[in-house]
Amino acid sequence: MVAIRDLPLKEYVLKGNAACAGCQDMVALRHAHKAFEGNVIQIVPACCTSVVQSLFPRTGLGIPVLNTAFMASGATASGVRAALRAKGKDDTQVMVWAGDGGTFDIGIQALSGAFERRTDFLYVCYNNQVYSNTGTQRSGATPLYAQTTTTWYGKQEPEKLLDLIVAAHEPAYQATANAAYPRDLYEKFKRAKEIRGPKFIHIFIPCPQAWNYPVELGVEIGKLAVETGYWIMWERIGDEFKLGTQSKRFQDPAKRKPIEEFLKLQGRFSRLFKPKKDEKKIAELEAYIQHRWDILLRTFT
Ligand SMILES: Cc1ncc(C[n+]2csc(CCOP(=O)(O)OP(=O)(O)O)c2C)c(N)n1
Ligand code: SF4
C-alpha cells in the first residue's frame, strides 16, 4: 500500500472552498485527484460538490469541471468521451462525481445508459446517504431508521442495493471505498485509471451536517462502519472479486464491533437510544447488515 509520504504533493482540491468543516467528500475527492494527476475532466451533477466547487467567479477545484443537470451525468460522460475521441485526446480520463441522490435515484437511468453503451469513464458515487445540499432529505441510499428532515421518525425502508444494480451492467471495474481509508482509495483510483470501459467506485462519506455528529469524528465513524461490518470494502476487476483486507477480518459476525458503537455517535440515530434503547430495531439493523454480506458474497463468489 502506498505510503502517505509517496502520495503526489500537488493539490487539485483547493483551499478556501465552500465545503463544511470536516467534509469527508473533500477528503475522498482530494485523494481521487492525486491519482489522476490532473489529466481528467470531472462531471458534476447538482450536489454538495457542485456548490463547493463553483461559487462564481472562483473555483474550488484545479481541474476542468463540467456541471450538468441532476439526472444527466451518465449521458454527459458519453458526450464528453465522444468529444475527446473526436479531438484525439482519448487518454484524458472522464469522471462523474455524483452524490447518492444523483446516483441511486435521479441519475440512475443515465448511469445505466452510459454503462450499456460501454462508455469509457469512471462513475463515482460519493454516498453520504442523504440529499445533503438541499437540507437533508431522505434518498434511496438512506439507511433503515436514520432520521432526515423527511423521515423525522426514522426511515422505515432499508437502502437500495445499488452495487448489485451496477454489477448487472458488467462494468470493467467496480469497487467500494471509504474516505477514512484514503490510501486504499487512492490505489483504487490508480487502478481504475488503467482500465478502459465503464467503471464504478462507491465511496462511504460521513457527513457531519446531515448525520449530526461533531466534525472531528468523521474518520472514526468511517472506520467504525467497516469494523461493525456496516460498510464492506471490496473490489472487482472484470469478474474477479476480492474482499478488501479492511473487511476480511470482519467477515465473521462474531469478530465485528457491536453496531451500536457506529450508531450512537450520530444524531440521526438518536431515536434508537432515547428515551430508551430500542433493542428490537438495533437487532433488525444488525440482521440487515448480515443480509447485505450474504447477498454480496452469494452474488460475487
Ligand atoms: C431536477 C432537479 N431536482 C432538484 C434539484 C435540487 N437539488 C440540488 S442538489 C440536490 C440534492 C443532491 O443530493 P445528493 O445527490 O445526494 O448530493 P449531496 O447534496 O448529498 O452532496 C437537490 C435536490 C435540482 N438541482 N435539479
Ligand atoms: S453537507 Fe456534508 S457532504 Fe455537503 S459539504 Fe457539508 S459536510 Fe460535505
Short mmCIF file of C-alpha atoms in Angstrom, two decimals, residues 5-284:
data_model
loop_
_atom_site.label_atom_id
_atom_site.label_comp_id
_atom_site.label_asym_id
_atom_site.label_seq_id
_atom_site.Cartn_x
_atom_site.Cartn_y
_atom_site.Cartn_z
CA ARG A 5 4.78 10.40 2.00
CA ASP A 6 4.69 8.88 -1.50
CA LEU A 7 1.35 10.45 -2.50
CA PRO A 8 1.72 13.16 -5.18
CA LEU A 9 2.16 16.56 -3.49
CA LYS A 10 0.11 18.57 -5.99
CA GLU A 11 -3.35 19.54 -4.73
CA TYR A 12 -6.38 19.70 -7.04
CA VAL A 13 -8.96 20.37 -4.29
CA LEU A 14 -8.15 23.98 -3.49
CA LYS A 15 -8.00 25.75 -0.15
CA GLY A 16 -10.84 28.02 0.94
CA ASN A 17 -13.59 26.19 -0.97
CA ALA A 18 -17.15 26.21 0.31
CA ALA A 19 -17.27 22.74 1.93
CA CYS A 20 -18.34 22.40 5.58
CA ALA A 21 -15.60 21.82 8.14
CA GLY A 22 -14.87 18.10 8.39
CA CYS A 23 -16.39 17.28 4.98
CA GLN A 24 -15.33 13.73 4.08
CA ASP A 25 -16.37 14.30 0.46
CA MET A 26 -13.39 16.64 0.14
CA VAL A 27 -11.03 14.05 1.65
CA ALA A 28 -12.14 11.49 -0.93
CA LEU A 29 -12.05 13.95 -3.83
CA ARG A 30 -8.57 15.13 -2.83
CA HIS A 31 -7.11 11.61 -2.98
CA ALA A 32 -9.01 10.70 -6.16
CA HIS A 33 -7.43 13.64 -7.97
CA LYS A 34 -3.97 12.82 -6.66
CA ALA A 35 -4.42 9.51 -8.54
CA PHE A 36 -5.49 11.24 -11.77
CA GLU A 37 -2.74 13.89 -11.55
CA GLY A 38 -4.76 16.44 -13.47
CA ASN A 39 -5.45 14.52 -16.69
CA VAL A 40 -9.21 14.34 -16.17
CA ILE A 41 -12.46 16.12 -16.92
CA GLN A 42 -14.85 15.94 -13.98
CA ILE A 43 -18.60 15.93 -14.50
CA VAL A 44 -20.70 17.04 -11.52
CA PRO A 45 -24.50 17.00 -11.27
CA ALA A 46 -26.35 19.12 -8.70
CA CYS A 47 -24.97 18.11 -5.28
CA CYS A 48 -22.71 19.42 -2.50
CA THR A 49 -19.66 19.07 -4.74
CA SER A 50 -21.16 21.40 -7.36
CA VAL A 51 -21.66 24.08 -4.71
CA VAL A 52 -18.24 23.57 -3.15
CA GLN A 53 -16.52 23.83 -6.49
CA SER A 54 -18.44 26.58 -8.25
CA LEU A 55 -19.10 29.72 -6.25
CA PHE A 56 -18.74 32.12 -9.19
CA PRO A 57 -16.32 33.76 -10.06
CA ARG A 58 -13.97 31.37 -8.26
CA THR A 59 -13.45 27.62 -8.48
CA GLY A 60 -12.65 25.16 -5.71
CA LEU A 61 -11.01 22.59 -8.00
CA GLY A 62 -7.83 22.81 -10.05
CA ILE A 63 -9.10 20.67 -12.94
CA PRO A 64 -11.69 21.19 -15.73
CA VAL A 65 -15.22 20.66 -14.43
CA LEU A 66 -18.48 20.38 -16.34
CA ASN A 67 -21.59 20.98 -14.23
CA THR A 68 -24.58 19.11 -15.58
CA ALA A 69 -28.26 18.61 -14.75
CA PHE A 70 -29.12 16.36 -11.80
CA MET A 71 -30.33 13.44 -13.92
CA ALA A 72 -27.82 13.68 -16.76
CA SER A 73 -24.32 12.69 -15.54
CA GLY A 74 -24.06 9.41 -17.46
CA ALA A 75 -25.28 10.96 -20.72
CA THR A 76 -22.90 13.89 -20.25
CA ALA A 77 -20.00 11.48 -19.74
CA SER A 78 -20.80 9.67 -23.00
CA GLY A 79 -20.86 13.04 -24.81
CA VAL A 80 -17.57 14.21 -23.30
CA ARG A 81 -15.88 10.92 -24.16
CA ALA A 82 -17.10 11.20 -27.79
CA ALA A 83 -15.79 14.80 -27.99
CA LEU A 84 -12.39 13.81 -26.59
CA ARG A 85 -12.17 10.98 -29.11
CA ALA A 86 -13.00 13.36 -31.97
CA LYS A 87 -10.23 15.68 -30.77
CA GLY A 88 -7.69 12.84 -30.50
CA LYS A 89 -7.48 13.24 -26.71
CA ASP A 90 -8.64 9.79 -25.71
CA ASP A 91 -6.00 9.49 -23.00
CA THR A 92 -7.85 12.12 -20.91
CA GLN A 93 -9.97 10.47 -18.21
CA VAL A 94 -13.67 11.25 -17.80
CA MET A 95 -15.02 11.05 -14.27
CA VAL A 96 -18.51 11.64 -12.90
CA TRP A 97 -18.55 12.69 -9.23
CA ALA A 98 -22.16 12.44 -8.03
CA GLY A 99 -23.98 12.20 -4.70
CA ASP A 100 -26.26 9.32 -3.75
CA GLY A 101 -29.39 11.31 -4.65
CA GLY A 102 -27.94 11.91 -8.12
CA THR A 103 -27.00 8.23 -8.44
CA PHE A 104 -29.39 5.94 -6.55
CA ASP A 105 -32.47 7.96 -7.52
CA ILE A 106 -32.34 10.74 -10.05
CA GLY A 107 -29.41 9.82 -12.30
CA ILE A 108 -29.84 6.06 -12.41
CA GLN A 109 -31.26 5.90 -15.93
CA ALA A 110 -28.40 7.95 -17.43
CA LEU A 111 -25.87 5.87 -15.48
CA SER A 112 -27.45 2.68 -16.83
CA GLY A 113 -27.43 4.02 -20.39
CA ALA A 114 -23.76 5.04 -20.30
CA PHE A 115 -22.74 1.62 -18.92
CA GLU A 116 -24.79 -0.16 -21.57
CA ARG A 117 -23.04 1.95 -24.25
CA ARG A 118 -19.75 0.80 -22.70
CA THR A 119 -18.60 4.41 -22.38
CA ASP A 120 -15.01 4.61 -21.21
CA PHE A 121 -15.40 6.59 -17.98
CA LEU A 122 -15.40 6.32 -14.21
CA TYR A 123 -18.64 6.94 -12.33
CA VAL A 124 -18.07 7.81 -8.68
CA CYS A 125 -20.94 7.86 -6.22
CA TYR A 126 -19.91 9.65 -3.02
CA ASN A 127 -22.53 8.29 -0.71
CA ASN A 128 -23.44 10.46 2.28
CA GLN A 129 -26.76 8.63 2.40
CA VAL A 130 -28.94 11.72 2.04
CA TYR A 131 -29.72 14.75 -0.11
CA SER A 132 -27.34 16.93 1.92
CA ASN A 133 -27.06 20.05 -0.14
CA THR A 134 -30.78 20.85 -0.04
CA GLY A 135 -31.19 20.25 3.68
CA THR A 136 -31.07 16.51 4.47
CA GLN A 137 -33.96 14.84 2.68
CA ARG A 138 -34.05 11.02 2.52
CA SER A 139 -32.65 9.32 -0.58
CA GLY A 140 -32.70 5.73 -1.84
CA ALA A 141 -29.37 5.36 -0.01
CA THR A 142 -30.63 6.48 3.40
CA PRO A 143 -30.42 3.52 5.79
CA LEU A 144 -33.15 1.99 7.89
CA TYR A 145 -34.11 4.09 10.97
CA ALA A 146 -31.98 7.12 10.03
CA GLN A 147 -33.66 10.47 10.71
CA THR A 148 -33.78 13.03 7.93
CA THR A 149 -35.98 16.09 7.51
CA THR A 150 -38.43 13.93 5.51
CA THR A 151 -38.14 10.90 7.84
CA TRP A 152 -38.04 12.66 11.21
CA TYR A 153 -39.36 9.45 12.86
CA GLY A 154 -36.56 7.35 11.24
CA LYS A 155 -36.65 5.88 7.74
CA GLN A 156 -38.81 2.78 7.51
CA GLU A 157 -37.14 1.21 4.47
CA PRO A 158 -33.56 -0.03 4.01
CA GLU A 159 -31.31 1.39 1.30
CA LYS A 160 -31.29 0.22 -2.30
CA LEU A 161 -28.58 -2.34 -3.11
CA LEU A 162 -27.11 -0.17 -5.83
CA ASP A 163 -23.86 -2.12 -6.23
CA LEU A 164 -25.82 -5.12 -7.45
CA ILE A 165 -27.70 -2.99 -9.98
CA VAL A 166 -24.40 -1.61 -11.27
CA ALA A 167 -22.88 -5.12 -11.34
CA ALA A 168 -25.70 -6.23 -13.65
CA HIS A 169 -24.16 -3.86 -16.23
CA GLU A 170 -20.92 -5.88 -16.10
CA PRO A 171 -18.57 -2.93 -15.53
CA ALA A 172 -14.89 -3.26 -16.39
CA TYR A 173 -14.04 -2.25 -12.82
CA GLN A 174 -16.12 -1.85 -9.67
CA ALA A 175 -15.10 -1.10 -6.10
CA THR A 176 -16.25 0.28 -2.80
CA ALA A 177 -14.08 2.71 -0.84
CA ASN A 178 -14.28 4.80 2.29
CA ALA A 179 -12.96 8.31 2.95
CA ALA A 180 -11.45 7.04 6.23
CA TYR A 181 -9.04 4.85 4.20
CA PRO A 182 -7.54 7.42 1.79
CA ARG A 183 -4.52 5.35 0.73
CA ASP A 184 -6.76 2.46 -0.30
CA LEU A 185 -9.00 4.94 -2.11
CA TYR A 186 -6.01 6.43 -3.94
CA GLU A 187 -4.86 2.99 -5.08
CA LYS A 188 -8.33 2.07 -6.35
CA PHE A 189 -8.44 5.24 -8.44
CA LYS A 190 -4.97 4.48 -9.79
CA ARG A 191 -6.15 1.02 -10.85
CA ALA A 192 -9.36 2.37 -12.39
CA LYS A 193 -7.30 4.84 -14.40
CA GLU A 194 -5.52 1.99 -16.19
CA ILE A 195 -8.70 0.11 -17.18
CA ARG A 196 -10.75 1.03 -20.26
CA GLY A 197 -14.55 0.82 -20.26
CA PRO A 198 -17.29 1.74 -17.76
CA LYS A 199 -16.08 1.76 -14.15
CA PHE A 200 -17.81 2.43 -10.84
CA ILE A 201 -16.46 3.39 -7.40
CA HIS A 202 -18.87 3.72 -4.49
CA ILE A 203 -17.46 5.71 -1.55
CA PHE A 204 -18.75 5.84 2.01
CA ILE A 205 -18.83 9.53 3.04
CA PRO A 206 -19.81 10.51 6.60
CA CYS A 207 -21.41 13.98 6.59
CA PRO A 208 -21.27 15.92 9.90
CA GLN A 209 -24.02 18.29 8.84
CA ALA A 210 -26.60 15.69 7.81
CA TRP A 211 -25.66 12.89 10.22
CA ASN A 212 -25.36 15.26 13.14
CA TYR A 213 -22.01 14.42 14.75
CA PRO A 214 -19.03 16.56 15.86
CA VAL A 215 -16.86 17.41 12.83
CA GLU A 216 -13.75 15.74 14.24
CA LEU A 217 -15.39 12.29 14.29
CA GLY A 218 -15.57 11.72 10.51
CA VAL A 219 -12.65 9.30 10.30
CA GLU A 220 -13.70 7.42 13.46
CA ILE A 221 -17.22 6.94 12.08
CA GLY A 222 -15.85 5.85 8.69
CA LYS A 223 -13.65 3.22 10.35
CA LEU A 224 -16.42 2.05 12.66
CA ALA A 225 -18.59 1.49 9.58
CA VAL A 226 -16.06 -1.10 8.42
CA GLU A 227 -15.31 -2.58 11.86
CA THR A 228 -19.01 -3.17 12.58
CA GLY A 229 -19.48 -4.77 9.14
CA TYR A 230 -21.82 -1.95 8.13
CA TRP A 231 -19.71 -0.93 5.10
CA ILE A 232 -17.98 -3.67 3.14
CA MET A 233 -14.74 -2.92 1.30
CA TRP A 234 -14.32 -4.90 -1.92
CA GLU A 235 -13.12 -4.66 -5.48
CA ARG A 236 -13.95 -6.39 -8.74
CA ILE A 237 -11.78 -6.31 -11.85
CA GLY A 238 -13.95 -7.82 -14.57
CA ASP A 239 -15.35 -10.95 -12.89
CA GLU A 240 -12.60 -11.25 -10.32
CA PHE A 241 -13.94 -10.35 -6.87
CA LYS A 242 -11.69 -9.51 -3.93
CA LEU A 243 -12.88 -8.77 -0.41
CA GLY A 244 -10.77 -5.87 0.93
CA THR A 245 -8.25 -6.61 3.68
CA GLN A 246 -10.03 -3.99 5.82
CA SER A 247 -13.27 -6.02 5.69
CA LYS A 248 -11.88 -9.56 5.56
CA ARG A 249 -11.33 -9.76 9.30
CA PHE A 250 -14.93 -8.69 9.93
CA GLN A 251 -16.48 -11.30 7.63
CA ASP A 252 -17.14 -13.39 10.74
CA PRO A 253 -20.00 -11.57 12.58
CA ALA A 254 -18.50 -12.64 15.93
CA LYS A 255 -15.40 -10.52 15.18
CA ARG A 256 -17.35 -7.33 14.41
CA LYS A 257 -17.76 -4.46 16.85
CA PRO A 258 -21.38 -4.00 18.00
CA ILE A 259 -23.33 -1.81 15.57
CA GLU A 260 -24.27 0.44 18.49
CA GLU A 261 -20.73 1.85 18.52
CA PHE A 262 -21.31 3.19 15.00
CA LEU A 263 -24.90 4.32 15.61
CA LYS A 264 -24.55 6.11 18.90
CA LEU A 265 -22.04 8.70 17.61
CA GLN A 266 -24.62 10.02 15.13
CA GLY A 267 -27.57 12.24 16.00
CA ARG A 268 -29.55 10.80 13.07
CA PHE A 269 -29.89 7.54 15.02
CA SER A 270 -30.60 9.15 18.41
CA ARG A 271 -34.17 7.83 18.49
CA LEU A 272 -32.71 4.31 18.73
CA PHE A 273 -31.28 5.26 22.13
CA LYS A 274 -33.70 7.83 23.53
CA PRO A 275 -35.81 7.86 25.60
CA LYS A 276 -34.62 4.26 25.97
CA LYS A 277 -32.59 1.83 23.91
CA ASP A 278 -34.65 0.17 21.16
CA GLU A 279 -33.11 -3.33 21.23
CA LYS A 280 -35.51 -4.62 18.57
CA LYS A 281 -34.64 -2.01 15.95
CA ILE A 282 -30.91 -2.26 16.65
CA ALA A 283 -31.14 -6.06 16.19
CA GLU A 284 -33.03 -5.53 12.92
#
